[in-house]
Coordinates of C-alpha atoms in Angstrom, one line a residue:
M1351 CA 46.4 -150.5 -37.5
A1352 CA 45.5 -154.1 -38.2
S1353 CA 42.5 -155.5 -36.5
H1354 CA 44.4 -158.2 -34.7
A1355 CA 46.7 -155.5 -33.2
R1356 CA 43.9 -153.3 -31.8
P1357 CA 43.4 -153.5 -28.0
K1358 CA 40.4 -155.5 -27.1
P1359 CA 37.8 -153.7 -25.0
R1360 CA 37.2 -155.1 -21.5
R1361 CA 33.8 -156.6 -21.0
V1362 CA 32.0 -156.4 -17.7
P1363 CA 30.8 -159.9 -16.6
R1364 CA 27.1 -160.4 -17.1
G1365 CA 26.7 -161.5 -13.5
L1366 CA 28.2 -158.2 -12.2
L1367 CA 25.8 -156.2 -14.4
R1368 CA 22.8 -158.2 -13.1
A1369 CA 23.9 -157.7 -9.5
G1370 CA 24.3 -153.9 -10.0
L1371 CA 20.8 -153.8 -11.6
A1372 CA 19.3 -155.7 -8.6
V1373 CA 21.0 -153.4 -6.1
S1374 CA 19.7 -150.4 -8.0
A1375 CA 16.1 -151.8 -8.1
A1376 CA 16.2 -152.6 -4.4
G1377 CA 17.4 -149.1 -3.6
A1378 CA 14.7 -147.5 -5.7
A1379 CA 12.1 -149.7 -4.0
L1380 CA 13.4 -148.8 -0.5
A1381 CA 13.3 -145.1 -1.4
A1382 CA 9.8 -145.3 -2.7
G1383 CA 8.6 -147.3 0.3
G1384 CA 10.3 -144.8 2.7
A1385 CA 8.6 -141.9 1.1
A1386 CA 5.2 -143.6 1.3
A1387 CA 5.7 -144.4 4.9
H1388 CA 6.5 -140.8 5.8
A1389 CA 3.5 -139.4 3.9
A1390 CA 0.9 -138.0 6.3
P1391 CA -2.5 -139.8 6.1
V1392 CA -5.4 -137.7 4.8
P1393 CA -8.1 -137.5 7.5
A1394 CA -11.6 -138.3 6.3
P1395 CA -14.2 -135.5 7.0
A1396 CA -16.3 -136.3 10.0
S1397 CA -19.6 -135.4 8.4
A1398 CA -19.8 -133.7 5.1
P1399 CA -23.3 -132.2 4.2
G1400 CA -22.7 -132.8 0.5
P1401 CA -20.1 -133.7 -2.0
V1402 CA -16.8 -131.9 -1.4
S1403 CA -15.6 -129.9 -4.4
T1404 CA -12.1 -130.8 -5.4
L1405 CA -11.5 -127.3 -6.7
T1406 CA -11.6 -125.7 -3.3
G1407 CA -9.6 -128.4 -1.3
P1408 CA -6.4 -127.7 0.5
L1409 CA -4.4 -129.5 -2.1
V1410 CA -5.6 -127.2 -4.9
Q1411 CA -5.0 -124.1 -2.8
A1412 CA -1.4 -125.3 -2.0
V1413 CA -0.8 -125.9 -5.7
A1414 CA -2.3 -122.5 -6.6
S1415 CA -0.1 -120.7 -4.2
G1416 CA 3.0 -122.6 -5.5
V1417 CA 2.3 -122.3 -9.2
G1418 CA 1.2 -118.6 -9.3
P1419 CA 4.7 -117.1 -8.9
V1420 CA 6.3 -119.7 -11.3
K1421 CA 4.1 -118.4 -14.2
S1422 CA 5.7 -115.0 -14.2
L1423 CA 9.2 -116.0 -13.3
Q1424 CA 11.8 -114.7 -15.7
L1425 CA 13.1 -117.6 -17.7
D1426 CA 16.1 -116.0 -19.5
P1427 CA 18.7 -114.8 -16.9
L1428 CA 20.4 -112.7 -19.6
A1429 CA 17.3 -110.9 -20.7
N1430 CA 17.6 -107.2 -21.5
S1431 CA 21.4 -107.5 -21.5
A1432 CA 24.0 -107.2 -24.3
A1433 CA 25.1 -110.8 -23.8
D1434 CA 21.6 -112.3 -24.4
P1435 CA 21.8 -114.9 -27.2
L1436 CA 18.1 -114.9 -27.7
N1437 CA 18.2 -111.2 -28.6
N1438 CA 19.5 -112.0 -32.1
A1439 CA 16.7 -112.5 -34.7
V1440 CA 16.7 -114.1 -38.1
G1441 CA 14.0 -113.2 -40.6
T1442 CA 13.1 -113.7 -44.2
R1443 CA 10.6 -112.5 -46.8
V1444 CA 9.7 -114.5 -49.9
A1445 CA 7.8 -112.7 -52.7
D1446 CA 4.5 -111.3 -51.5
F1447 CA 4.2 -113.5 -48.4
K1448 CA 4.3 -112.2 -44.9
P1449 CA 7.8 -112.0 -43.4
V1450 CA 8.8 -114.8 -41.1
S1451 CA 11.1 -114.1 -38.1
T1452 CA 12.3 -115.8 -35.0
T1453 CA 11.3 -112.9 -32.8
L1454 CA 7.9 -114.4 -32.4
L1455 CA 9.4 -117.3 -30.4
T1456 CA 12.4 -115.6 -28.7
G1457 CA 11.0 -112.1 -28.3
A1458 CA 9.0 -112.8 -25.2
L1459 CA 12.1 -114.4 -23.5
S1460 CA 14.6 -111.8 -24.5
N1461 CA 12.3 -109.1 -23.0
G1462 CA 12.4 -110.8 -19.6
G1463 CA 9.1 -112.7 -19.9
G1464 CA 8.0 -115.8 -18.1
L1465 CA 5.9 -118.9 -19.0
K1466 CA 2.7 -116.9 -19.3
D1467 CA 4.3 -114.7 -22.0
L1468 CA 5.3 -117.5 -24.4
P1469 CA 3.1 -118.2 -27.4
L1470 CA 0.9 -121.3 -27.1
V1471 CA 2.5 -122.3 -23.8
G1472 CA 1.1 -119.1 -22.2
Q1473 CA -2.4 -120.2 -23.1
V1474 CA -1.9 -123.6 -21.4
V1475 CA -0.3 -122.0 -18.4
G1476 CA -3.3 -119.7 -18.1
L1477 CA -5.4 -122.8 -17.3
L1478 CA -3.3 -123.5 -14.2
P1479 CA -4.6 -122.1 -10.9
G1480 CA -2.9 -119.1 -9.2

């Protein structure tokens, strides 16, 4: 088709784009302000004998109770089933080197493991409370 016969794409007027952006920004600001207005103020301790440890505060305890179960949550819903796509492994061996396989990465997931069972990620998750 010749270039002069092609249909021309419709362009949105620049003013309309700017108005949409302004409305979106205003909505985001209102949502952020509303969330901040509904946040409960943190009461200051009346008389603390010494510095309060941040590792034993109520916020850390709440995070610890919420993060603990997530560490061992099964990530692959098809784990230990015949339809699990992560159950397939690919491996190779070149000359006298150690064989390399994908089971190191996908084995923990296809066996029904959670975040704590993944290589490298499991060590980082171990630092989280809970």
